[in-house]
mmCIF file of C-alpha atoms in Angstrom:
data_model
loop_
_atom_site.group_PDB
_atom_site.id
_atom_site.type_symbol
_atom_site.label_atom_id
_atom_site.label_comp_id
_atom_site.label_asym_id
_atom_site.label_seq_id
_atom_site.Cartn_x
_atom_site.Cartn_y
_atom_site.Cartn_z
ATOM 1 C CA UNK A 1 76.477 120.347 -33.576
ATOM 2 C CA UNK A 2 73.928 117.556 -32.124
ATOM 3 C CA UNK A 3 75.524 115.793 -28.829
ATOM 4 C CA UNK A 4 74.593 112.402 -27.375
ATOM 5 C CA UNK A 5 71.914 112.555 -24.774
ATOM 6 C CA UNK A 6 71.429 109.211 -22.474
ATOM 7 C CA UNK A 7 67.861 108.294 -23.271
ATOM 8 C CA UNK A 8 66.917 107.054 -19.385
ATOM 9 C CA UNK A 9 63.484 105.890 -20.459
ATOM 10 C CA UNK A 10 65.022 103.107 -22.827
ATOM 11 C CA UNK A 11 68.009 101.780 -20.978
ATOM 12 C CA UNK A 12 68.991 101.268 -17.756
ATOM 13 C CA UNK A 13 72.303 102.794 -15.665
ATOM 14 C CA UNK A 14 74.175 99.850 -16.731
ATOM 15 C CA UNK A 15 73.954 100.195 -20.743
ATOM 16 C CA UNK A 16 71.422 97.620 -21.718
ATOM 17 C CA UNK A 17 67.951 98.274 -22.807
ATOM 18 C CA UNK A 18 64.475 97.501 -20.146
ATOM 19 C CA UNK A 19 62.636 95.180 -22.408
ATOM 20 C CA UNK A 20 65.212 93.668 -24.690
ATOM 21 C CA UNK A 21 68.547 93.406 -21.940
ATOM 22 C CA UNK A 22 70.764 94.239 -25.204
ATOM 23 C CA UNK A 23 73.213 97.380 -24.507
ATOM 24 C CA UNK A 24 71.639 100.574 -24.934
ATOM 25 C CA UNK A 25 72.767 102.805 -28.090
ATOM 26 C CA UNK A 26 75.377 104.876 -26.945
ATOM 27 C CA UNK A 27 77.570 105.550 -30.213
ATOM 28 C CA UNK A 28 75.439 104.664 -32.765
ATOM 29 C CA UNK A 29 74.427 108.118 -34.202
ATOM 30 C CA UNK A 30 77.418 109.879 -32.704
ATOM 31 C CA UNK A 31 80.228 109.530 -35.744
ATOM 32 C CA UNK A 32 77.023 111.000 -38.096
ATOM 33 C CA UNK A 33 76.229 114.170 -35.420
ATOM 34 C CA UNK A 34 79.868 115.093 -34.847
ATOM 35 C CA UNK A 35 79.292 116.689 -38.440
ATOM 36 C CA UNK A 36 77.777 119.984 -39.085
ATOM 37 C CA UNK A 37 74.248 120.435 -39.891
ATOM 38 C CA UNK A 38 75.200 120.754 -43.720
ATOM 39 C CA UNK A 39 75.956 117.197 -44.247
ATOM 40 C CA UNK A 40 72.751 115.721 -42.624
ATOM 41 C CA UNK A 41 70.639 118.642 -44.856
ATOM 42 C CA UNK A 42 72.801 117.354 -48.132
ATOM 43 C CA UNK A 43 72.908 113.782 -48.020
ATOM 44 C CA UNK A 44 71.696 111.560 -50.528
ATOM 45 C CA UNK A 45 70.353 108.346 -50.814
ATOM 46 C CA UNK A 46 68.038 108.835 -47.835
ATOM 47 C CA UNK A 47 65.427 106.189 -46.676
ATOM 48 C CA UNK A 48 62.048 106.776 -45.268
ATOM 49 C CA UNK A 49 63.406 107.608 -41.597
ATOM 50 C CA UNK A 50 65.280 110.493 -43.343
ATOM 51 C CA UNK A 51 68.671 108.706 -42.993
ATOM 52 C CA UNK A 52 71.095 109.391 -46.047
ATOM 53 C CA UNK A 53 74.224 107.022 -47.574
ATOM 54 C CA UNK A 54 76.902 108.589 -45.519
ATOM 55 C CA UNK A 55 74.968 108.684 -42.199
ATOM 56 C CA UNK A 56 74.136 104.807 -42.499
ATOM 57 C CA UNK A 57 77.515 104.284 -43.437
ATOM 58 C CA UNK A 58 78.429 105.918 -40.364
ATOM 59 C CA UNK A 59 75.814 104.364 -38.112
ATOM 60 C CA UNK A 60 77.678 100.831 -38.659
ATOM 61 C CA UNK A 61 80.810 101.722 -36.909
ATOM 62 C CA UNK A 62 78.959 103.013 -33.766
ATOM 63 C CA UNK A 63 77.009 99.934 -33.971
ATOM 64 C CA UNK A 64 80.063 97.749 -33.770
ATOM 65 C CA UNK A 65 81.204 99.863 -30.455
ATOM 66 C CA UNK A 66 78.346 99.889 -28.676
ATOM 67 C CA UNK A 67 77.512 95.957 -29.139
ATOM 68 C CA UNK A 68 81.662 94.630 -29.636
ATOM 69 C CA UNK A 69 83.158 97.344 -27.778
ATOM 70 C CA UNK A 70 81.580 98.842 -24.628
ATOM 71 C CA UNK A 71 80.354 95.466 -23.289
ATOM 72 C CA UNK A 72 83.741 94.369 -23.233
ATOM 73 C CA UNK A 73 84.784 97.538 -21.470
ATOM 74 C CA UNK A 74 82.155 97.598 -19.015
ATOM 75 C CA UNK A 75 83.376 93.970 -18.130
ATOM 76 C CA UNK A 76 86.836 95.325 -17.123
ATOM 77 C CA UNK A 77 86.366 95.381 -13.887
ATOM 78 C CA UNK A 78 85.128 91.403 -13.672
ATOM 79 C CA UNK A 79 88.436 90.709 -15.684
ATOM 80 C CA UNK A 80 90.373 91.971 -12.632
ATOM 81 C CA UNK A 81 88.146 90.138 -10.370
ATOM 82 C CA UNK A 82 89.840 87.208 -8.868
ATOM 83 C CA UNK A 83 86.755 85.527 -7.857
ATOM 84 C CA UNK A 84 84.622 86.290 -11.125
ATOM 85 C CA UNK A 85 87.261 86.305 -13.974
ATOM 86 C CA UNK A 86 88.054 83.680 -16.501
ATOM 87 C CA UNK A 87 90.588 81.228 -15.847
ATOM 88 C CA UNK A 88 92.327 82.047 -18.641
ATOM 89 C CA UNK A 89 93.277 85.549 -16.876
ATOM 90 C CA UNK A 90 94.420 84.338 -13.677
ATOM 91 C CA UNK A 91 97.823 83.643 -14.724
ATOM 92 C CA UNK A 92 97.941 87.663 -15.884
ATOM 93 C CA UNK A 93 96.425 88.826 -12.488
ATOM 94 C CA UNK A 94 99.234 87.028 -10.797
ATOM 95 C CA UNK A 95 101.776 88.849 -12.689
ATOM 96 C CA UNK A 96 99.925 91.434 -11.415
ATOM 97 C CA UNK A 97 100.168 90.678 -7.778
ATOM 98 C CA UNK A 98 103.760 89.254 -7.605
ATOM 99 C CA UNK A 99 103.525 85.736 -8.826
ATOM 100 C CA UNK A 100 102.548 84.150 -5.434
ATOM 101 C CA UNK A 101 103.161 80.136 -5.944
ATOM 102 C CA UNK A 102 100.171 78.291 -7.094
ATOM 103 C CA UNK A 103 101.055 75.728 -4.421
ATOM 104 C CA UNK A 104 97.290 74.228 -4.007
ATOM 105 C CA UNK A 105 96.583 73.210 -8.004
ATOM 106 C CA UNK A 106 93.246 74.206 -7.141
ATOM 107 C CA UNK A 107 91.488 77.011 -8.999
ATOM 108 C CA UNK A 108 89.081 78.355 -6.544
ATOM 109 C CA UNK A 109 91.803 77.975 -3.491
ATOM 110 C CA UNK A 110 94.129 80.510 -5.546
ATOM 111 C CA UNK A 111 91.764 82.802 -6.293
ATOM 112 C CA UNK A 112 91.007 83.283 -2.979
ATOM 113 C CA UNK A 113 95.227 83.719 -2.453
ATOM 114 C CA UNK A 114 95.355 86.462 -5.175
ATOM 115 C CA UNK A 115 92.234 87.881 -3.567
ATOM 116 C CA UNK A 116 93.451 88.566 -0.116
ATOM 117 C CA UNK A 117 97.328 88.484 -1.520
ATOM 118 C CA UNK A 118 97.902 92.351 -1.038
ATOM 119 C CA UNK A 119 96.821 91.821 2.576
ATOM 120 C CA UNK A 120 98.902 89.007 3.124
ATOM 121 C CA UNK A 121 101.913 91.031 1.704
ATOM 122 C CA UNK A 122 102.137 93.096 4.902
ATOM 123 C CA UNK A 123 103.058 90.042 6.879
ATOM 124 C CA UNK A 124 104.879 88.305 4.061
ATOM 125 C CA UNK A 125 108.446 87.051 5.688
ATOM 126 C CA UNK A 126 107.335 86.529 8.984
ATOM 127 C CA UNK A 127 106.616 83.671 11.139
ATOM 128 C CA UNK A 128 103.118 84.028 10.870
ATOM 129 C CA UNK A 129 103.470 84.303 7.342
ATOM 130 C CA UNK A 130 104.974 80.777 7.252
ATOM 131 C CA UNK A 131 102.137 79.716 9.742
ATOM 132 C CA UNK A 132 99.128 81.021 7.828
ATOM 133 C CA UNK A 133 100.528 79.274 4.538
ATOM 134 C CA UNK A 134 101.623 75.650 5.731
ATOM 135 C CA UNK A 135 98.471 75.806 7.513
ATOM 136 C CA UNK A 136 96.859 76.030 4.183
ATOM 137 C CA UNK A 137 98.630 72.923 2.782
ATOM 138 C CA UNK A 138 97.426 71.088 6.004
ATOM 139 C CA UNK A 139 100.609 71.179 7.800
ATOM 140 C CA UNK A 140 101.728 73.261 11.219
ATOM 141 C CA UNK A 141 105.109 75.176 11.227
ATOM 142 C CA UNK A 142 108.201 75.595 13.557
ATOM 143 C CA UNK A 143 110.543 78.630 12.630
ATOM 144 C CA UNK A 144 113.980 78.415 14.287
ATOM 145 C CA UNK A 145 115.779 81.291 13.890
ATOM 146 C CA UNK A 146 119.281 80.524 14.485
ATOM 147 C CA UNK A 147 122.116 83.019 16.431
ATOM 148 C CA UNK A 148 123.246 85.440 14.768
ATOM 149 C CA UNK A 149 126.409 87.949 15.934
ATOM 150 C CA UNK A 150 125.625 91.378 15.144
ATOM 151 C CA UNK A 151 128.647 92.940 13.507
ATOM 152 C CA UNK A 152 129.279 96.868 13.741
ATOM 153 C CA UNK A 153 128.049 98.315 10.528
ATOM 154 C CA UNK A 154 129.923 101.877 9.448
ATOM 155 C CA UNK A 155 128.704 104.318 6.890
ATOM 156 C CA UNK A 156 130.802 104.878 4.212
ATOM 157 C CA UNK A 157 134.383 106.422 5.027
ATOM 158 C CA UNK A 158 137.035 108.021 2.528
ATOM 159 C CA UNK A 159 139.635 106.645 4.691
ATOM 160 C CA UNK A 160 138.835 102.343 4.903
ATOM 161 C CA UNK A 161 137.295 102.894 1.230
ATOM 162 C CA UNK A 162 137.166 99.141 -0.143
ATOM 163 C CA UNK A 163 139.354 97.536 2.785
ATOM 164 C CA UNK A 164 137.504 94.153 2.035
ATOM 165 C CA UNK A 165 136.951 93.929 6.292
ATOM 166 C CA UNK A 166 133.700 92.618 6.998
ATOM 167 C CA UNK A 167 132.159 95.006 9.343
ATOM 168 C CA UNK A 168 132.141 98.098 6.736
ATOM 169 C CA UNK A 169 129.412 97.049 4.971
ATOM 170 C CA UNK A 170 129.097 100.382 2.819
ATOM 171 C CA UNK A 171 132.508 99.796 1.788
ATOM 172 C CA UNK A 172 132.321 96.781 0.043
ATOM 173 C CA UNK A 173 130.641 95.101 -2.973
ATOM 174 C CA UNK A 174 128.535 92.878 -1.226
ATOM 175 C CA UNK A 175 125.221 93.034 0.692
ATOM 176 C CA UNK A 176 124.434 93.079 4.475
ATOM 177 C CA UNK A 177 125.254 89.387 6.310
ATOM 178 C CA UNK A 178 122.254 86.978 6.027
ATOM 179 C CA UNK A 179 120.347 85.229 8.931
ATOM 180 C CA UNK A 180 120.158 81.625 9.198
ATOM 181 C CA UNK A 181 117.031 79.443 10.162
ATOM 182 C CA UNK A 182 116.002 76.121 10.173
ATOM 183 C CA UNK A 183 112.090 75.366 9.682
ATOM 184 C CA UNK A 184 110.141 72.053 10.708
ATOM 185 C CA UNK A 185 106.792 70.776 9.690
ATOM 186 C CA UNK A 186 104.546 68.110 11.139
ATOM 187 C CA UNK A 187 100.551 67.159 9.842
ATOM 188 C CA UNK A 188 97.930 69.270 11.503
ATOM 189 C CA UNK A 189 95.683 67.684 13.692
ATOM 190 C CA UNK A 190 97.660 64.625 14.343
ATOM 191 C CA UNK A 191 97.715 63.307 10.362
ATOM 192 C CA UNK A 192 99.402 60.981 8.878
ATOM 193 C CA UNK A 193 102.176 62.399 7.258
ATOM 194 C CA UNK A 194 102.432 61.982 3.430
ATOM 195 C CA UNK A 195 105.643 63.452 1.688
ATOM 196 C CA UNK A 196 105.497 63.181 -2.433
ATOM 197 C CA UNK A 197 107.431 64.343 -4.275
ATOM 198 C CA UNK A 198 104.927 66.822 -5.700
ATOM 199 C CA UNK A 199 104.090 67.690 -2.116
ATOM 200 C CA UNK A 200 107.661 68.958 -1.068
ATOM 201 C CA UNK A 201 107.942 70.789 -3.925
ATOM 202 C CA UNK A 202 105.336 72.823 -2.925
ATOM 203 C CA UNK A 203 106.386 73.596 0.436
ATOM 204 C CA UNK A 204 109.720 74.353 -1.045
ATOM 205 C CA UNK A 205 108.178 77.025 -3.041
ATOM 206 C CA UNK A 206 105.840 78.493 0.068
ATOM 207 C CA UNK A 207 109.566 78.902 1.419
ATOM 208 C CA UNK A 208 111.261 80.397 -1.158
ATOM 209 C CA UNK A 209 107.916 82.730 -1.137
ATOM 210 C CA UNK A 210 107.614 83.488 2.357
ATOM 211 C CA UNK A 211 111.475 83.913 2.537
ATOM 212 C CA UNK A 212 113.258 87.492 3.553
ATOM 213 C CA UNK A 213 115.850 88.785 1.443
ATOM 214 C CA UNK A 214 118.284 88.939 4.130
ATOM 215 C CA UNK A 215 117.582 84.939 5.488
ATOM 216 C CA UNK A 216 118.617 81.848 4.068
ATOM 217 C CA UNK A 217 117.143 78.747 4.754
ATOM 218 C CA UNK A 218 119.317 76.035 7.222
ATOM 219 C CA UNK A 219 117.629 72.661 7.162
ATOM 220 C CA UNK A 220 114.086 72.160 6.124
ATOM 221 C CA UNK A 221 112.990 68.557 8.094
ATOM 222 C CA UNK A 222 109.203 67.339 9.322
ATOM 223 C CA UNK A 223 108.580 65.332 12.483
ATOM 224 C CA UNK A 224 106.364 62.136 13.167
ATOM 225 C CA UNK A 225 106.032 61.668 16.349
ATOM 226 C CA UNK A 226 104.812 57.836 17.125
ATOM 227 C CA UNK A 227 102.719 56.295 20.248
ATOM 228 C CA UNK A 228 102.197 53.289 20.558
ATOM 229 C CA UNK A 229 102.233 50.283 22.676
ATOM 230 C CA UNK A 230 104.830 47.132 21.862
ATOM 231 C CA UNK A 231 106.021 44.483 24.177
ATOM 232 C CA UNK A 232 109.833 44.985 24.342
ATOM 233 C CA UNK A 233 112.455 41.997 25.575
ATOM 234 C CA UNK A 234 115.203 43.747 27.318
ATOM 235 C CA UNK A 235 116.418 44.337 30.687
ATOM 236 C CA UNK A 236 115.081 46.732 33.094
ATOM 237 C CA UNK A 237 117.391 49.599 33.076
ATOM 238 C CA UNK A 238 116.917 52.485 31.028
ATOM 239 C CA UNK A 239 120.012 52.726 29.610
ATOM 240 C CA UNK A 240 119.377 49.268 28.263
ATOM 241 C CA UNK A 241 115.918 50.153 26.585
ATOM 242 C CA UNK A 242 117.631 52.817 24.819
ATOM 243 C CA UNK A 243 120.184 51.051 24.054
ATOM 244 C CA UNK A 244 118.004 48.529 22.401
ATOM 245 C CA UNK A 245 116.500 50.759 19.637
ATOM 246 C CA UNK A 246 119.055 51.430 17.265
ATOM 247 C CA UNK A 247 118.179 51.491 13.909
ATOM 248 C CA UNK A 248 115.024 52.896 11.855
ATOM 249 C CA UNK A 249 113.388 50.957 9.007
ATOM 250 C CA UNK A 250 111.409 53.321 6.366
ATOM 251 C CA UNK A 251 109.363 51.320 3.783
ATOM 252 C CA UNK A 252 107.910 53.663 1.307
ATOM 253 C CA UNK A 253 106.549 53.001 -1.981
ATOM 254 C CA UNK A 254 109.386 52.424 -4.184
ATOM 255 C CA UNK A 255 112.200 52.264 -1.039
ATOM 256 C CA UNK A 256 112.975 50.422 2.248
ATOM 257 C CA UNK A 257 116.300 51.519 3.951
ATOM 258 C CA UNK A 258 117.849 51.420 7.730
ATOM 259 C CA UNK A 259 118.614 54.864 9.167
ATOM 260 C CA UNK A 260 120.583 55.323 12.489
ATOM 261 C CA UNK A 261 118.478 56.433 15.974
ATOM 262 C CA UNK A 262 119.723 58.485 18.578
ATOM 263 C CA UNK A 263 118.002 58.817 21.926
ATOM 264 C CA UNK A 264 118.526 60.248 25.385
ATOM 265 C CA UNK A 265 116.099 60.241 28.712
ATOM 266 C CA UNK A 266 114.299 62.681 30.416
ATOM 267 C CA UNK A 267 114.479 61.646 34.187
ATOM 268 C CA UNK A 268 112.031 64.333 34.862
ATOM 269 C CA UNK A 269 109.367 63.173 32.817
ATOM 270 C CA UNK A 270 110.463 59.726 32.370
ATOM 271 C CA UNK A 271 110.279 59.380 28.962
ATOM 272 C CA UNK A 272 113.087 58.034 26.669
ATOM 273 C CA UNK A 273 113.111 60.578 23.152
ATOM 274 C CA UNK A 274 114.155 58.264 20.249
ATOM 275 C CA UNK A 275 115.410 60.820 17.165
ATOM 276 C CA UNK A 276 116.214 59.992 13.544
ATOM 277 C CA UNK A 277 117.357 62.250 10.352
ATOM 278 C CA UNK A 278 116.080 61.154 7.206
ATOM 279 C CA UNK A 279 117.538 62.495 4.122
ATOM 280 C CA UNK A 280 115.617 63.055 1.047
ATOM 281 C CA UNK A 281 117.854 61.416 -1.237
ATOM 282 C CA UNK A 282 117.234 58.716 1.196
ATOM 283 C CA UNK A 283 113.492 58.024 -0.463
ATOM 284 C CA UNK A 284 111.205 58.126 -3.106
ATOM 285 C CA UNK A 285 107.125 58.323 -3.157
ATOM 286 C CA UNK A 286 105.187 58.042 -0.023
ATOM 287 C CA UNK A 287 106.632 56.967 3.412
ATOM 288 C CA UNK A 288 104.130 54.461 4.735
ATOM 289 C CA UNK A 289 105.819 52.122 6.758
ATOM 290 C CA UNK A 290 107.962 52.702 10.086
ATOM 291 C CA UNK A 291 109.843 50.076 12.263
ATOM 292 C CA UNK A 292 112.008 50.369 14.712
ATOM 293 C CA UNK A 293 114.626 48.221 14.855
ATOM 294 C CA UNK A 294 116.769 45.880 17.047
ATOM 295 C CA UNK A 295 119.539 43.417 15.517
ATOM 296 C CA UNK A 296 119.032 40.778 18.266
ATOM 297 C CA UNK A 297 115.028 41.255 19.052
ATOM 298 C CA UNK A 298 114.123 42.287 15.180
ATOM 299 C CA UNK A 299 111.638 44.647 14.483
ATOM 300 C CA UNK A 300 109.898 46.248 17.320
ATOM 301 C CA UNK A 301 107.428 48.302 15.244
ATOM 302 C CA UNK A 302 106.076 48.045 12.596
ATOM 303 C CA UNK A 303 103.367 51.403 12.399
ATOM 304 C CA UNK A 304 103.164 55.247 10.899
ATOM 305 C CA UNK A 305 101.708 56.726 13.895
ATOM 306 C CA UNK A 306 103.491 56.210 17.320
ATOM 307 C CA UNK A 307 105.395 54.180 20.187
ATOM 308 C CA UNK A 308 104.998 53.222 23.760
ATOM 309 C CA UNK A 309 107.568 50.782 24.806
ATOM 310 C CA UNK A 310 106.972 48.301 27.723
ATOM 311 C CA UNK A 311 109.624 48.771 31.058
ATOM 312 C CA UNK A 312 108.827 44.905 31.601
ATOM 313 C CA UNK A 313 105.636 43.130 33.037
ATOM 314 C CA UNK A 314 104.278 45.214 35.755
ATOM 315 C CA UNK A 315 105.553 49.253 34.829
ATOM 316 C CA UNK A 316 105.252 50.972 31.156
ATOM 317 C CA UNK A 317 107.960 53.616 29.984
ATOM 318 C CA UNK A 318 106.550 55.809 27.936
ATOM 319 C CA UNK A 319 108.308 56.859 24.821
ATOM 320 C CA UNK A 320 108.260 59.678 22.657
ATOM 321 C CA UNK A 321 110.052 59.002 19.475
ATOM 322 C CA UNK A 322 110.482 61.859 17.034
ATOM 323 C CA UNK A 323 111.220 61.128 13.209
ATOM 324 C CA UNK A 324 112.821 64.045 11.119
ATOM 325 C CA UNK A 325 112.788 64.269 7.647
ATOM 326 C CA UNK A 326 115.569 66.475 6.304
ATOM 327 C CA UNK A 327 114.434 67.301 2.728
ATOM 328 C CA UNK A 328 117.581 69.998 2.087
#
């Protein structure tokens, strides 16, 4: 029985031929010399290269294999490429990988994600896992992990089998207590922040990505922190200025509304830290307008970006407002 011998002088290592670059014949006379001798001595039909009916016949399905087939085989390996592969089998690769969220809508971004995702997996549900992928979307991270009372866990006992008490975990039908945390957000590198609606609902999924089995998410806000300068009409104490700024008015693209401010002063540092929750149900499209507000002065700001607030003609009192943005 004849076997297949690689011809080196007519193809290269990777299956194509030197001069033409077509794949190299690999199964195109190997149906045909599986048989014995007999049928290559017997067959009919035979053309002037010798060839008879049945081994032409045979000769097309190698054919097929070795220019339908084997390319496609020796291409495997560029299918499971991230960085190489059709679009079209990205969507299978992440199946692959554990569906990590597509949170970018960019095609090259996320398949450099699926590349590196296995190594990212090792840190996956730590802080720095929530770091290294809101730094991605532009943002920088604070994880507050809130206190937690360990209880006594027992091992499972014959005698307080299914006594519904809390602390013996293995003898009840329910899973280990979960941790709470709170996370907050602000722009990277001093940004404007722009919340969509299509932009917190990808950071809700880098959450529910990044999140441990055995934590649950407390509130989810983002912080603007403004600085500016504004000429303020009030009297010189500074239980007065803070008393002055009450009220927040957000003007985004479809909204305005008046939130409440709370604020307290640091006598160390002299500086009077304005703080407002905003609710997500509170607003639609982009927040692009913030003004503080006083009933009997009226608006004392009018800006996205920051507050100082005047003491009165001679001394400045600087203030650091902070606006959150609770989107639970």
């Amino acid at each position: 029985m004849a076997q297949y011998q690689p011809d080196f002088h007519s193809s290269d290592f990777d299956g194509r031929d030197f001069d033409t670059g077509s794949w190299g014949s690999s199964f195109k006379n190997w149906f045909f010399d599986l048989l014995p001798r007999y049928f290559k001595e017997n067959d009919s039909y035979k053309n002037p290269q010798g060839h008879g009916l049945l081994e032409r016949y045979l000769t097309i399905f190698g054919e097929d294999l070795d220019y339908n087939v084997i390319p496609k085989i020796e291409l495997y390996l560029d299918i499971i490429d991230a960085s190489i592969c059709d679009e079209k089998y990205l969507i299978h690769l992440s199946d692959s990988l554990g569906n990590p969220p597509d949170v970018f809508k960019d095609t090259e971004i996320y398949r450099n994600l699926l590349q590196y995702i296995v190594t990212f997996y090792k840190i996956k549900g730590t802080i720095k896992s929530y770091k290294l992928f809101f730094a991605i979307l532009g943002f920088d991270v604070e994880v507050e992990e809130l206190p937690h009372q360990d209880d006594d866990v027992f091992y499972d006992s014959g005698a307080i089998y299914d006594t519904g008490q809390e602390w013996h975990t293995y003898d009840r039908n329910s899973c280990l207590i979960c941790y709470n945390y709170n996370i907050n957000i602000w722009p990277s590198n001093n940004r404007d922040l722009i919340i969509s609606s299509d932009t917190l609902e990808k950071l809700r999924e880098v959450i529910k990505f990044n999140e441990p089995l055995n934590a649950r998410l407390g509130t989810f806000t983002s912080t603007i922190t403004l600085n500016y300068s504004i000429n303020v009409i009030s009297p010189n104490t500074m239980e007065n200025i803070k008393g002055s700024i009450n009220t927040i008015r957000v003007k985004g693209n479809f909204t305005t509304f008046d939130a409440e401010v709370e604020s307290r002063y640091d006598n160390e540092k002299e500086t009077i830290y304005f703080t407002s929750i905003l609710k997500d149900d509170d607003f639609s499209g982009t927040i692009n307008i913030l003004e503080l507000r006083n009933p009997d002065i009226g608006y004392l700001l009018d800006s996205k970006s920051g507050l100082n607030i005047l003491k009165d003609s001679e001394s400045r009192v600087r203030i650091n407002w902070a606006v959150k943005l609770n989107f639970n």
